[in-house]
Amino acid sequence: MLEQLLIFTRGGLILWTCKEFGNALKGSPIDTLIQSCLLEERSGAASYNYDGPQGAAYTLKWTFHNDLGLVFVAVYQRILHLLYVDELLAMVKHEFSEIYDPKRTAYSDFDET
């Protein structure tokens, strides 16, 4: 099961996160992903294993929409091997890119999608 699914700009503005999960992540896997992979532009990888406090172990997978400057990230427990995450990210990327407007900062209407 996914722990978190979010969309943010390359500038760091979080545009949307799935509120359905409601799980609080242990540690800061998203911050670590940004510092360890995205800022260093390790674009060859599309997944990252995070080891956090209190035994937190997550896998983060992401994809970019380079033309729009967006990052789509899925976070799930490392013990799980979720085969659908890449396809889910591709679908979310496709659907969100159709409604994206650089002037907007919130996309609560994307919850239903």
PDB file of N, CA and C in Angstrom:
ATOM      1  N   MET A   1       0.830  -1.176   0.000  1.00  0.00           N
ATOM      2  CA  MET A   1       0.000   0.000   0.000  1.00  0.00           C
ATOM      3  C   MET A   1       0.879   1.245   0.000  1.00  0.00           C
ATOM      4  N   LEU A   2       0.459   2.223  -0.718  1.00  0.00           N
ATOM      5  CA  LEU A   2       1.198   3.478  -0.767  1.00  0.00           C
ATOM      6  C   LEU A   2       1.070   4.234   0.547  1.00  0.00           C
ATOM      7  N   GLU A   3       2.129   4.883   0.930  1.00  0.00           N
ATOM      8  CA  GLU A   3       2.123   5.728   2.119  1.00  0.00           C
ATOM      9  C   GLU A   3       1.841   7.180   1.746  1.00  0.00           C
ATOM     10  N   GLN A   4       2.356   7.597   0.580  1.00  0.00           N
ATOM     11  CA  GLN A   4       2.145   8.973   0.140  1.00  0.00           C
ATOM     12  C   GLN A   4       2.320   9.063  -1.368  1.00  0.00           C
ATOM     13  N   LEU A   5       1.552   9.945  -1.970  1.00  0.00           N
ATOM     14  CA  LEU A   5       1.644  10.237  -3.397  1.00  0.00           C
ATOM     15  C   LEU A   5       1.538  11.750  -3.509  1.00  0.00           C
ATOM     16  N   LEU A   6       2.530  12.389  -4.121  1.00  0.00           N
ATOM     17  CA  LEU A   6       2.495  13.837  -4.205  1.00  0.00           C
ATOM     18  C   LEU A   6       3.085  14.351  -5.501  1.00  0.00           C
ATOM     19  N   ILE A   7       2.710  15.591  -5.801  1.00  0.00           N
ATOM     20  CA  ILE A   7       3.178  16.282  -6.995  1.00  0.00           C
ATOM     21  C   ILE A   7       3.725  17.626  -6.545  1.00  0.00           C
ATOM     22  N   PHE A   8       4.949  17.938  -6.969  1.00  0.00           N
ATOM     23  CA  PHE A   8       5.505  19.241  -6.648  1.00  0.00           C
ATOM     24  C   PHE A   8       6.300  19.767  -7.827  1.00  0.00           C
ATOM     25  N   THR A   9       6.556  21.076  -7.791  1.00  0.00           N
ATOM     26  CA  THR A   9       7.338  21.696  -8.854  1.00  0.00           C
ATOM     27  C   THR A   9       8.815  21.495  -8.555  1.00  0.00           C
ATOM     28  N   ARG A  10       9.636  21.683  -9.561  1.00  0.00           N
ATOM     29  CA  ARG A  10      11.088  21.589  -9.333  1.00  0.00           C
ATOM     30  C   ARG A  10      11.573  22.671  -8.391  1.00  0.00           C
ATOM     31  N   GLY A  11      10.791  23.719  -8.233  1.00  0.00           N
ATOM     32  CA  GLY A  11      11.109  24.781  -7.280  1.00  0.00           C
ATOM     33  C   GLY A  11      10.732  24.427  -5.856  1.00  0.00           C
ATOM     34  N   GLY A  12      10.016  23.322  -5.651  1.00  0.00           N
ATOM     35  CA  GLY A  12       9.693  22.845  -4.313  1.00  0.00           C
ATOM     36  C   GLY A  12       8.274  23.116  -3.852  1.00  0.00           C
ATOM     37  N   LEU A  13       7.438  23.731  -4.672  1.00  0.00           N
ATOM     38  CA  LEU A  13       6.061  24.010  -4.291  1.00  0.00           C
ATOM     39  C   LEU A  13       5.218  22.749  -4.431  1.00  0.00           C
ATOM     40  N   ILE A  14       4.639  22.295  -3.324  1.00  0.00           N
ATOM     41  CA  ILE A  14       3.781  21.109  -3.365  1.00  0.00           C
ATOM     42  C   ILE A  14       2.428  21.529  -3.925  1.00  0.00           C
ATOM     43  N   LEU A  15       2.077  20.937  -5.054  1.00  0.00           N
ATOM     44  CA  LEU A  15       0.822  21.271  -5.717  1.00  0.00           C
ATOM     45  C   LEU A  15      -0.322  20.380  -5.272  1.00  0.00           C
ATOM     46  N   TRP A  16      -0.016  19.112  -5.025  1.00  0.00           N
ATOM     47  CA  TRP A  16      -1.059  18.165  -4.649  1.00  0.00           C
ATOM     48  C   TRP A  16      -0.451  16.990  -3.904  1.00  0.00           C
ATOM     49  N   THR A  17      -1.178  16.496  -2.920  1.00  0.00           N
ATOM     50  CA  THR A  17      -0.826  15.265  -2.241  1.00  0.00           C
ATOM     51  C   THR A  17      -2.110  14.495  -1.980  1.00  0.00           C
ATOM     52  N   CYS A  18      -2.045  13.209  -2.053  1.00  0.00           N
ATOM     53  CA  CYS A  18      -3.230  12.372  -1.865  1.00  0.00           C
ATOM     54  C   CYS A  18      -3.582  12.335  -0.387  1.00  0.00           C
ATOM     55  N   LYS A  19      -4.735  12.845  -0.058  1.00  0.00           N
ATOM     56  CA  LYS A  19      -5.181  12.892   1.335  1.00  0.00           C
ATOM     57  C   LYS A  19      -5.831  11.582   1.775  1.00  0.00           C
ATOM     58  N   GLU A  20      -6.084  10.688   0.844  1.00  0.00           N
ATOM     59  CA  GLU A  20      -6.747   9.423   1.151  1.00  0.00           C
ATOM     60  C   GLU A  20      -5.897   8.525   2.053  1.00  0.00           C
ATOM     61  N   PHE A  21      -4.586   8.617   1.920  1.00  0.00           N
ATOM     62  CA  PHE A  21      -3.725   7.717   2.689  1.00  0.00           C
ATOM     63  C   PHE A  21      -3.714   8.103   4.155  1.00  0.00           C
ATOM     64  N   GLY A  22      -3.519   9.381   4.451  1.00  0.00           N
ATOM     65  CA  GLY A  22      -3.548   9.874   5.817  1.00  0.00           C
ATOM     66  C   GLY A  22      -2.457   9.306   6.707  1.00  0.00           C
ATOM     67  N   ASN A  23      -1.469   8.659   6.135  1.00  0.00           N
ATOM     68  CA  ASN A  23      -0.386   8.077   6.925  1.00  0.00           C
ATOM     69  C   ASN A  23       0.698   9.115   7.167  1.00  0.00           C
ATOM     70  N   ALA A  24       1.133   9.188   8.395  1.00  0.00           N
ATOM     71  CA  ALA A  24       2.241  10.084   8.721  1.00  0.00           C
ATOM     72  C   ALA A  24       3.539   9.315   8.488  1.00  0.00           C
ATOM     73  N   LEU A  25       4.384   9.865   7.652  1.00  0.00           N
ATOM     74  CA  LEU A  25       5.663   9.220   7.369  1.00  0.00           C
ATOM     75  C   LEU A  25       6.611   9.419   8.537  1.00  0.00           C
ATOM     76  N   LYS A  26       7.390   8.407   8.831  1.00  0.00           N
ATOM     77  CA  LYS A  26       8.413   8.518   9.869  1.00  0.00           C
ATOM     78  C   LYS A  26       9.663   9.092   9.222  1.00  0.00           C
ATOM     79  N   GLY A  27      10.202  10.127   9.810  1.00  0.00           N
ATOM     80  CA  GLY A  27      11.375  10.775   9.231  1.00  0.00           C
ATOM     81  C   GLY A  27      10.966  11.728   8.132  1.00  0.00           C
ATOM     82  N   SER A  28      11.883  12.028   7.242  1.00  0.00           N
ATOM     83  CA  SER A  28      11.607  12.936   6.127  1.00  0.00           C
ATOM     84  C   SER A  28      12.108  12.354   4.822  1.00  0.00           C
ATOM     85  N   PRO A  29      11.422  11.349   4.318  1.00  0.00           N
ATOM     86  CA  PRO A  29      11.891  10.720   3.085  1.00  0.00           C
ATOM     87  C   PRO A  29      11.857  11.649   1.875  1.00  0.00           C
ATOM     88  N   ILE A  30      10.875  12.539   1.798  1.00  0.00           N
ATOM     89  CA  ILE A  30      10.786  13.447   0.657  1.00  0.00           C
ATOM     90  C   ILE A  30      11.948  14.440   0.679  1.00  0.00           C
ATOM     91  N   ASP A  31      12.229  15.016   1.855  1.00  0.00           N
ATOM     92  CA  ASP A  31      13.355  15.944   1.972  1.00  0.00           C
ATOM     93  C   ASP A  31      14.674  15.256   1.609  1.00  0.00           C
ATOM     94  N   THR A  32      14.836  14.021   2.081  1.00  0.00           N
ATOM     95  CA  THR A  32      16.055  13.277   1.785  1.00  0.00           C
ATOM     96  C   THR A  32      16.165  12.976   0.292  1.00  0.00           C
ATOM     97  N   LEU A  33      15.037  12.633  -0.328  1.00  0.00           N
ATOM     98  CA  LEU A  33      15.026  12.390  -1.774  1.00  0.00           C
ATOM     99  C   LEU A  33      15.486  13.644  -2.525  1.00  0.00           C
ATOM    100  N   ILE A  34      14.949  14.781  -2.143  1.00  0.00           N
ATOM    101  CA  ILE A  34      15.306  16.032  -2.815  1.00  0.00           C
ATOM    102  C   ILE A  34      16.785  16.323  -2.645  1.00  0.00           C
ATOM    103  N   GLN A  35      17.295  16.190  -1.418  1.00  0.00           N
ATOM    104  CA  GLN A  35      18.703  16.494  -1.151  1.00  0.00           C
ATOM    105  C   GLN A  35      19.647  15.472  -1.777  1.00  0.00           C
ATOM    106  N   SER A  36      19.300  14.192  -1.690  1.00  0.00           N
ATOM    107  CA  SER A  36      20.219  13.141  -2.116  1.00  0.00           C
ATOM    108  C   SER A  36      20.186  12.844  -3.607  1.00  0.00           C
ATOM    109  N   CYS A  37      19.040  13.024  -4.229  1.00  0.00           N
ATOM    110  CA  CYS A  37      18.915  12.621  -5.630  1.00  0.00           C
ATOM    111  C   CYS A  37      18.578  13.769  -6.564  1.00  0.00           C
ATOM    112  N   LEU A  38      17.548  14.509  -6.231  1.00  0.00           N
ATOM    113  CA  LEU A  38      17.057  15.501  -7.176  1.00  0.00           C
ATOM    114  C   LEU A  38      17.979  16.709  -7.294  1.00  0.00           C
ATOM    115  N   LEU A  39      18.496  17.207  -6.178  1.00  0.00           N
ATOM    116  CA  LEU A  39      19.402  18.353  -6.246  1.00  0.00           C
ATOM    117  C   LEU A  39      20.739  17.987  -6.876  1.00  0.00           C
ATOM    118  N   GLU A  40      21.163  16.758  -6.691  1.00  0.00           N
ATOM    119  CA  GLU A  40      22.415  16.296  -7.284  1.00  0.00           C
ATOM    120  C   GLU A  40      22.213  15.798  -8.703  1.00  0.00           C
ATOM    121  N   GLU A  41      20.969  15.860  -9.164  1.00  0.00           N
ATOM    122  CA  GLU A  41      20.593  15.483 -10.523  1.00  0.00           C
ATOM    123  C   GLU A  41      21.058  14.079 -10.899  1.00  0.00           C
ATOM    124  N   ARG A  42      20.778  13.158 -10.014  1.00  0.00           N
ATOM    125  CA  ARG A  42      21.040  11.743 -10.317  1.00  0.00           C
ATOM    126  C   ARG A  42      19.854  11.213 -11.100  1.00  0.00           C
ATOM    127  N   SER A  43      19.736  11.660 -12.307  1.00  0.00           N
ATOM    128  CA  SER A  43      18.549  11.341 -13.099  1.00  0.00           C
ATOM    129  C   SER A  43      18.549   9.908 -13.613  1.00  0.00           C
ATOM    130  N   GLY A  44      19.661   9.189 -13.504  1.00  0.00           N
ATOM    131  CA  GLY A  44      19.696   7.815 -13.971  1.00  0.00           C
ATOM    132  C   GLY A  44      18.811   6.904 -13.134  1.00  0.00           C
ATOM    133  N   ALA A  45      18.624   7.273 -11.876  1.00  0.00           N
ATOM    134  CA  ALA A  45      17.797   6.455 -10.989  1.00  0.00           C
ATOM    135  C   ALA A  45      16.386   7.018 -10.946  1.00  0.00           C
ATOM    136  N   ALA A  46      15.434   6.143 -10.750  1.00  0.00           N
ATOM    137  CA  ALA A  46      14.046   6.580 -10.596  1.00  0.00           C
ATOM    138  C   ALA A  46      13.445   6.010  -9.316  1.00  0.00           C
ATOM    139  N   SER A  47      14.310   5.474  -8.459  1.00  0.00           N
ATOM    140  CA  SER A  47      13.846   5.012  -7.155  1.00  0.00           C
ATOM    141  C   SER A  47      14.956   5.236  -6.134  1.00  0.00           C
ATOM    142  N   TYR A  48      14.541   5.320  -4.883  1.00  0.00           N
ATOM    143  CA  TYR A  48      15.473   5.627  -3.804  1.00  0.00           C
ATOM    144  C   TYR A  48      14.989   4.890  -2.566  1.00  0.00           C
ATOM    145  N   ASN A  49      15.909   4.254  -1.851  1.00  0.00           N
ATOM    146  CA  ASN A  49      15.585   3.582  -0.602  1.00  0.00           C
ATOM    147  C   ASN A  49      15.960   4.484   0.556  1.00  0.00           C
ATOM    148  N   TYR A  50      14.989   4.718   1.419  1.00  0.00           N
ATOM    149  CA  TYR A  50      15.168   5.617   2.557  1.00  0.00           C
ATOM    150  C   TYR A  50      15.146   4.814   3.844  1.00  0.00           C
ATOM    151  N   ASP A  51      16.162   5.014   4.669  1.00  0.00           N
ATOM    152  CA  ASP A  51      16.208   4.427   6.008  1.00  0.00           C
ATOM    153  C   ASP A  51      16.119   5.566   6.998  1.00  0.00           C
ATOM    154  N   GLY A  52      15.023   5.608   7.738  1.00  0.00           N
ATOM    155  CA  GLY A  52      14.792   6.710   8.652  1.00  0.00           C
ATOM    156  C   GLY A  52      14.802   6.272  10.097  1.00  0.00           C
ATOM    157  N   PRO A  53      14.385   7.177  10.968  1.00  0.00           N
ATOM    158  CA  PRO A  53      14.352   6.872  12.401  1.00  0.00           C
ATOM    159  C   PRO A  53      13.257   5.860  12.723  1.00  0.00           C
ATOM    160  N   GLN A  54      13.394   5.224  13.853  1.00  0.00           N
ATOM    161  CA  GLN A  54      12.411   4.271  14.363  1.00  0.00           C
ATOM    162  C   GLN A  54      12.136   3.134  13.383  1.00  0.00           C
ATOM    163  N   GLY A  55      13.144   2.717  12.654  1.00  0.00           N
ATOM    164  CA  GLY A  55      12.995   1.585  11.743  1.00  0.00           C
ATOM    165  C   GLY A  55      12.224   1.876  10.470  1.00  0.00           C
ATOM    166  N   ALA A  56      12.038   3.137  10.149  1.00  0.00           N
ATOM    167  CA  ALA A  56      11.309   3.488   8.927  1.00  0.00           C
ATOM    168  C   ALA A  56      12.152   3.101   7.716  1.00  0.00           C
ATOM    169  N   ALA A  57      11.549   2.354   6.816  1.00  0.00           N
ATOM    170  CA  ALA A  57      12.236   1.943   5.591  1.00  0.00           C
ATOM    171  C   ALA A  57      11.250   2.088   4.438  1.00  0.00           C
ATOM    172  N   TYR A  58      11.509   3.064   3.594  1.00  0.00           N
ATOM    173  CA  TYR A  58      10.616   3.355   2.481  1.00  0.00           C
ATOM    174  C   TYR A  58      11.350   3.250   1.153  1.00  0.00           C
ATOM    175  N   THR A  59      10.592   2.965   0.129  1.00  0.00           N
ATOM    176  CA  THR A  59      11.072   3.098  -1.237  1.00  0.00           C
ATOM    177  C   THR A  59      10.315   4.270  -1.841  1.00  0.00           C
ATOM    178  N   LEU A  60      11.042   5.144  -2.512  1.00  0.00           N
ATOM    179  CA  LEU A  60      10.445   6.282  -3.193  1.00  0.00           C
ATOM    180  C   LEU A  60      10.685   6.122  -4.677  1.00  0.00           C
ATOM    181  N   LYS A  61       9.646   6.246  -5.455  1.00  0.00           N
ATOM    182  CA  LYS A  61       9.771   6.215  -6.906  1.00  0.00           C
ATOM    183  C   LYS A  61       9.249   7.531  -7.431  1.00  0.00           C
ATOM    184  N   TRP A  62       9.852   8.017  -8.497  1.00  0.00           N
ATOM    185  CA  TRP A  62       9.434   9.293  -9.040  1.00  0.00           C
ATOM    186  C   TRP A  62       9.583   9.324 -10.541  1.00  0.00           C
ATOM    187  N   THR A  63       8.908  10.299 -11.108  1.00  0.00           N
ATOM    188  CA  THR A  63       9.042  10.589 -12.519  1.00  0.00           C
ATOM    189  C   THR A  63       8.926  12.099 -12.684  1.00  0.00           C
ATOM    190  N   PHE A  64       9.495  12.600 -13.768  1.00  0.00           N
ATOM    191  CA  PHE A  64       9.477  14.031 -14.058  1.00  0.00           C
ATOM    192  C   PHE A  64       8.594  14.318 -15.259  1.00  0.00           C
ATOM    193  N   HIS A  65       8.061  15.523 -15.284  1.00  0.00           N
ATOM    194  CA  HIS A  65       7.493  16.076 -16.515  1.00  0.00           C
ATOM    195  C   HIS A  65       8.382  17.276 -16.802  1.00  0.00           C
ATOM    196  N   ASN A  66       9.399  17.066 -17.619  1.00  0.00           N
ATOM    197  CA  ASN A  66      10.415  18.092 -17.843  1.00  0.00           C
ATOM    198  C   ASN A  66       9.864  19.364 -18.449  1.00  0.00           C
ATOM    199  N   ASP A  67       8.915  19.251 -19.378  1.00  0.00           N
ATOM    200  CA  ASP A  67       8.370  20.442 -20.021  1.00  0.00           C
ATOM    201  C   ASP A  67       7.650  21.355 -19.032  1.00  0.00           C
ATOM    202  N   LEU A  68       6.973  20.760 -18.052  1.00  0.00           N
ATOM    203  CA  LEU A  68       6.215  21.544 -17.078  1.00  0.00           C
ATOM    204  C   LEU A  68       6.994  21.782 -15.779  1.00  0.00           C
ATOM    205  N   GLY A  69       8.109  21.108 -15.608  1.00  0.00           N
ATOM    206  CA  GLY A  69       8.907  21.276 -14.393  1.00  0.00           C
ATOM    207  C   GLY A  69       8.256  20.650 -13.168  1.00  0.00           C
ATOM    208  N   LEU A  70       7.627  19.485 -13.350  1.00  0.00           N
ATOM    209  CA  LEU A  70       6.920  18.825 -12.256  1.00  0.00           C
ATOM    210  C   LEU A  70       7.593  17.516 -11.876  1.00  0.00           C
ATOM    211  N   VAL A  71       7.441  17.161 -10.594  1.00  0.00           N
ATOM    212  CA  VAL A  71       7.967  15.908 -10.069  1.00  0.00           C
ATOM    213  C   VAL A  71       6.792  15.156  -9.435  1.00  0.00           C
ATOM    214  N   PHE A  72       6.649  13.879  -9.760  1.00  0.00           N
ATOM    215  CA  PHE A  72       5.593  13.017  -9.237  1.00  0.00           C
ATOM    216  C   PHE A  72       6.272  11.930  -8.407  1.00  0.00           C
ATOM    217  N   VAL A  73       5.891  11.812  -7.126  1.00  0.00           N
ATOM    218  CA  VAL A  73       6.579  10.893  -6.215  1.00  0.00           C
ATOM    219  C   VAL A  73       5.570   9.985  -5.517  1.00  0.00           C
ATOM    220  N   ALA A  74       5.921   8.709  -5.436  1.00  0.00           N
ATOM    221  CA  ALA A  74       5.157   7.721  -4.671  1.00  0.00           C
ATOM    222  C   ALA A  74       6.069   7.153  -3.585  1.00  0.00           C
ATOM    223  N   VAL A  75       5.534   7.036  -2.376  1.00  0.00           N
ATOM    224  CA  VAL A  75       6.295   6.517  -1.239  1.00  0.00           C
ATOM    225  C   VAL A  75       5.554   5.302  -0.701  1.00  0.00           C
ATOM    226  N   TYR A  76       6.296   4.212  -0.512  1.00  0.00           N
ATOM    227  CA  TYR A  76       5.688   3.014   0.074  1.00  0.00           C
ATOM    228  C   TYR A  76       6.726   2.286   0.914  1.00  0.00           C
ATOM    229  N   GLN A  77       6.243   1.414   1.807  1.00  0.00           N
ATOM    230  CA  GLN A  77       7.145   0.670   2.677  1.00  0.00           C
ATOM    231  C   GLN A  77       8.024  -0.250   1.850  1.00  0.00           C
ATOM    232  N   ARG A  78       9.293  -0.248   2.177  1.00  0.00           N
ATOM    233  CA  ARG A  78      10.257  -1.014   1.391  1.00  0.00           C
ATOM    234  C   ARG A  78       9.980  -2.509   1.403  1.00  0.00           C
ATOM    235  N   ILE A  79       9.394  -3.005   2.452  1.00  0.00           N
ATOM    236  CA  ILE A  79       9.132  -4.440   2.540  1.00  0.00           C
ATOM    237  C   ILE A  79       8.150  -4.897   1.458  1.00  0.00           C
ATOM    238  N   LEU A  80       7.339  -3.972   0.960  1.00  0.00           N
ATOM    239  CA  LEU A  80       6.375  -4.290  -0.087  1.00  0.00           C
ATOM    240  C   LEU A  80       7.010  -4.124  -1.457  1.00  0.00           C
ATOM    241  N   HIS A  81       6.653  -4.972  -2.364  1.00  0.00           N
ATOM    242  CA  HIS A  81       7.127  -4.856  -3.742  1.00  0.00           C
ATOM    243  C   HIS A  81       5.913  -4.568  -4.617  1.00  0.00           C
ATOM    244  N   LEU A  82       5.608  -3.300  -4.732  1.00  0.00           N
ATOM    245  CA  LEU A  82       4.414  -2.884  -5.466  1.00  0.00           C
ATOM    246  C   LEU A  82       4.750  -2.746  -6.940  1.00  0.00           C
ATOM    247  N   LEU A  83       4.155  -3.596  -7.733  1.00  0.00           N
ATOM    248  CA  LEU A  83       4.457  -3.636  -9.161  1.00  0.00           C
ATOM    249  C   LEU A  83       3.721  -2.573  -9.958  1.00  0.00           C
ATOM    250  N   TYR A  84       2.702  -1.974  -9.372  1.00  0.00           N
ATOM    251  CA  TYR A  84       1.879  -1.022 -10.105  1.00  0.00           C
ATOM    252  C   TYR A  84       2.343   0.430  -9.987  1.00  0.00           C
ATOM    253  N   VAL A  85       3.357   0.707  -9.203  1.00  0.00           N
ATOM    254  CA  VAL A  85       3.738   2.091  -8.905  1.00  0.00           C
ATOM    255  C   VAL A  85       4.186   2.849 -10.150  1.00  0.00           C
ATOM    256  N   ASP A  86       4.986   2.240 -11.001  1.00  0.00           N
ATOM    257  CA  ASP A  86       5.437   2.928 -12.213  1.00  0.00           C
ATOM    258  C   ASP A  86       4.264   3.296 -13.116  1.00  0.00           C
ATOM    259  N   GLU A  87       3.334   2.367 -13.259  1.00  0.00           N
ATOM    260  CA  GLU A  87       2.153   2.630 -14.089  1.00  0.00           C
ATOM    261  C   GLU A  87       1.269   3.707 -13.450  1.00  0.00           C
ATOM    262  N   LEU A  88       1.117   3.655 -12.130  1.00  0.00           N
ATOM    263  CA  LEU A  88       0.328   4.666 -11.432  1.00  0.00           C
ATOM    264  C   LEU A  88       0.935   6.049 -11.618  1.00  0.00           C
ATOM    265  N   LEU A  89       2.238   6.159 -11.466  1.00  0.00           N
ATOM    266  CA  LEU A  89       2.905   7.450 -11.658  1.00  0.00           C
ATOM    267  C   LEU A  89       2.713   7.967 -13.085  1.00  0.00           C
ATOM    268  N   ALA A  90       2.800   7.071 -14.060  1.00  0.00           N
ATOM    269  CA  ALA A  90       2.599   7.480 -15.452  1.00  0.00           C
ATOM    270  C   ALA A  90       1.175   7.985 -15.674  1.00  0.00           C
ATOM    271  N   MET A  91       0.198   7.318 -15.065  1.00  0.00           N
ATOM    272  CA  MET A  91      -1.189   7.746 -15.217  1.00  0.00           C
ATOM    273  C   MET A  91      -1.444   9.085 -14.527  1.00  0.00           C
ATOM    274  N   VAL A  92      -0.920   9.256 -13.326  1.00  0.00           N
ATOM    275  CA  VAL A  92      -1.084  10.517 -12.602  1.00  0.00           C
ATOM    276  C   VAL A  92      -0.410  11.645 -13.364  1.00  0.00           C
ATOM    277  N   LYS A  93       0.769  11.380 -13.881  1.00  0.00           N
ATOM    278  CA  LYS A  93       1.497  12.376 -14.671  1.00  0.00           C
ATOM    279  C   LYS A  93       0.679  12.804 -15.887  1.00  0.00           C
ATOM    280  N   HIS A  94       0.109  11.858 -16.588  1.00  0.00           N
ATOM    281  CA  HIS A  94      -0.687  12.159 -17.773  1.00  0.00           C
ATOM    282  C   HIS A  94      -1.919  12.994 -17.412  1.00  0.00           C
ATOM    283  N   GLU A  95      -2.667  12.548 -16.410  1.00  0.00           N
ATOM    284  CA  GLU A  95      -3.898  13.243 -16.026  1.00  0.00           C
ATOM    285  C   GLU A  95      -3.618  14.637 -15.471  1.00  0.00           C
ATOM    286  N   PHE A  96      -2.594  14.753 -14.633  1.00  0.00           N
ATOM    287  CA  PHE A  96      -2.303  16.053 -14.019  1.00  0.00           C
ATOM    288  C   PHE A  96      -1.774  17.045 -15.042  1.00  0.00           C
ATOM    289  N   SER A  97      -0.985  16.572 -15.987  1.00  0.00           N
ATOM    290  CA  SER A  97      -0.413  17.495 -16.974  1.00  0.00           C
ATOM    291  C   SER A  97      -1.491  18.119 -17.851  1.00  0.00           C
ATOM    292  N   GLU A  98      -2.640  17.467 -17.958  1.00  0.00           N
ATOM    293  CA  GLU A  98      -3.731  18.023 -18.749  1.00  0.00           C
ATOM    294  C   GLU A  98      -4.429  19.187 -18.053  1.00  0.00           C
ATOM    295  N   ILE A  99      -4.390  19.231 -16.724  1.00  0.00           N
ATOM    296  CA  ILE A  99      -5.061  20.315 -16.001  1.00  0.00           C
ATOM    297  C   ILE A  99      -4.091  21.324 -15.402  1.00  0.00           C
ATOM    298  N   TYR A 100      -2.800  21.064 -15.500  1.00  0.00           N
ATOM    299  CA  TYR A 100      -1.811  21.932 -14.866  1.00  0.00           C
ATOM    300  C   TYR A 100      -1.818  23.334 -15.458  1.00  0.00           C
ATOM    301  N   ASP A 101      -1.817  24.308 -14.563  1.00  0.00           N
ATOM    302  CA  ASP A 101      -1.723  25.717 -14.925  1.00  0.00           C
ATOM    303  C   ASP A 101      -0.675  26.331 -14.006  1.00  0.00           C
ATOM    304  N   PRO A 102       0.414  26.873 -14.553  1.00  0.00           N
ATOM    305  CA  PRO A 102       1.481  27.414 -13.708  1.00  0.00           C
ATOM    306  C   PRO A 102       1.034  28.529 -12.764  1.00  0.00           C
ATOM    307  N   LYS A 103      -0.118  29.120 -13.020  1.00  0.00           N
ATOM    308  CA  LYS A 103      -0.608  30.208 -12.157  1.00  0.00           C
ATOM    309  C   LYS A 103      -1.324  29.683 -10.925  1.00  0.00           C
ATOM    310  N   ARG A 104      -1.713  28.419 -10.941  1.00  0.00           N
ATOM    311  CA  ARG A 104      -2.405  27.814  -9.797  1.00  0.00           C
ATOM    312  C   ARG A 104      -1.404  27.221  -8.823  1.00  0.00           C
ATOM    313  N   THR A 105      -1.777  27.244  -7.529  1.00  0.00           N
ATOM    314  CA  THR A 105      -0.903  26.659  -6.517  1.00  0.00           C
ATOM    315  C   THR A 105      -1.573  25.536  -5.746  1.00  0.00           C
ATOM    316  N   ALA A 106      -2.859  25.297  -5.990  1.00  0.00           N
ATOM    317  CA  ALA A 106      -3.568  24.226  -5.294  1.00  0.00           C
ATOM    318  C   ALA A 106      -4.463  23.488  -6.280  1.00  0.00           C
ATOM    319  N   TYR A 107      -4.552  22.196  -6.096  1.00  0.00           N
ATOM    320  CA  TYR A 107      -5.327  21.341  -7.008  1.00  0.00           C
ATOM    321  C   TYR A 107      -6.190  20.375  -6.218  1.00  0.00           C
ATOM    322  N   SER A 108      -6.983  20.902  -5.300  1.00  0.00           N
ATOM    323  CA  SER A 108      -7.839  20.019  -4.493  1.00  0.00           C
ATOM    324  C   SER A 108      -8.865  19.294  -5.363  1.00  0.00           C
ATOM    325  N   ASP A 109      -9.198  19.853  -6.523  1.00  0.00           N
ATOM    326  CA  ASP A 109     -10.132  19.193  -7.429  1.00  0.00           C
ATOM    327  C   ASP A 109      -9.531  17.934  -8.065  1.00  0.00           C
ATOM    328  N   PHE A 110      -8.227  17.762  -7.969  1.00  0.00           N
ATOM    329  CA  PHE A 110      -7.573  16.572  -8.518  1.00  0.00           C
ATOM    330  C   PHE A 110      -7.795  15.348  -7.611  1.00  0.00           C
ATOM    331  N   ASP A 111      -8.286  15.552  -6.397  1.00  0.00           N
ATOM    332  CA  ASP A 111      -8.553  14.445  -5.476  1.00  0.00           C
ATOM    333  C   ASP A 111      -9.480  13.413  -6.096  1.00  0.00           C
ATOM    334  N   GLU A 112     -10.506  13.876  -6.777  1.00  0.00           N
ATOM    335  CA  GLU A 112     -11.468  12.955  -7.359  1.00  0.00           C
ATOM    336  C   GLU A 112     -10.868  12.152  -8.511  1.00  0.00           C
ATOM    337  N   THR A 113      -9.955  12.741  -9.247  1.00  0.00           N
ATOM    338  CA  THR A 113      -9.305  12.051 -10.342  1.00  0.00           C
ATOM    339  C   THR A 113      -8.465  10.921  -9.819  1.00  0.00           C
TER     340      THR A 113
END
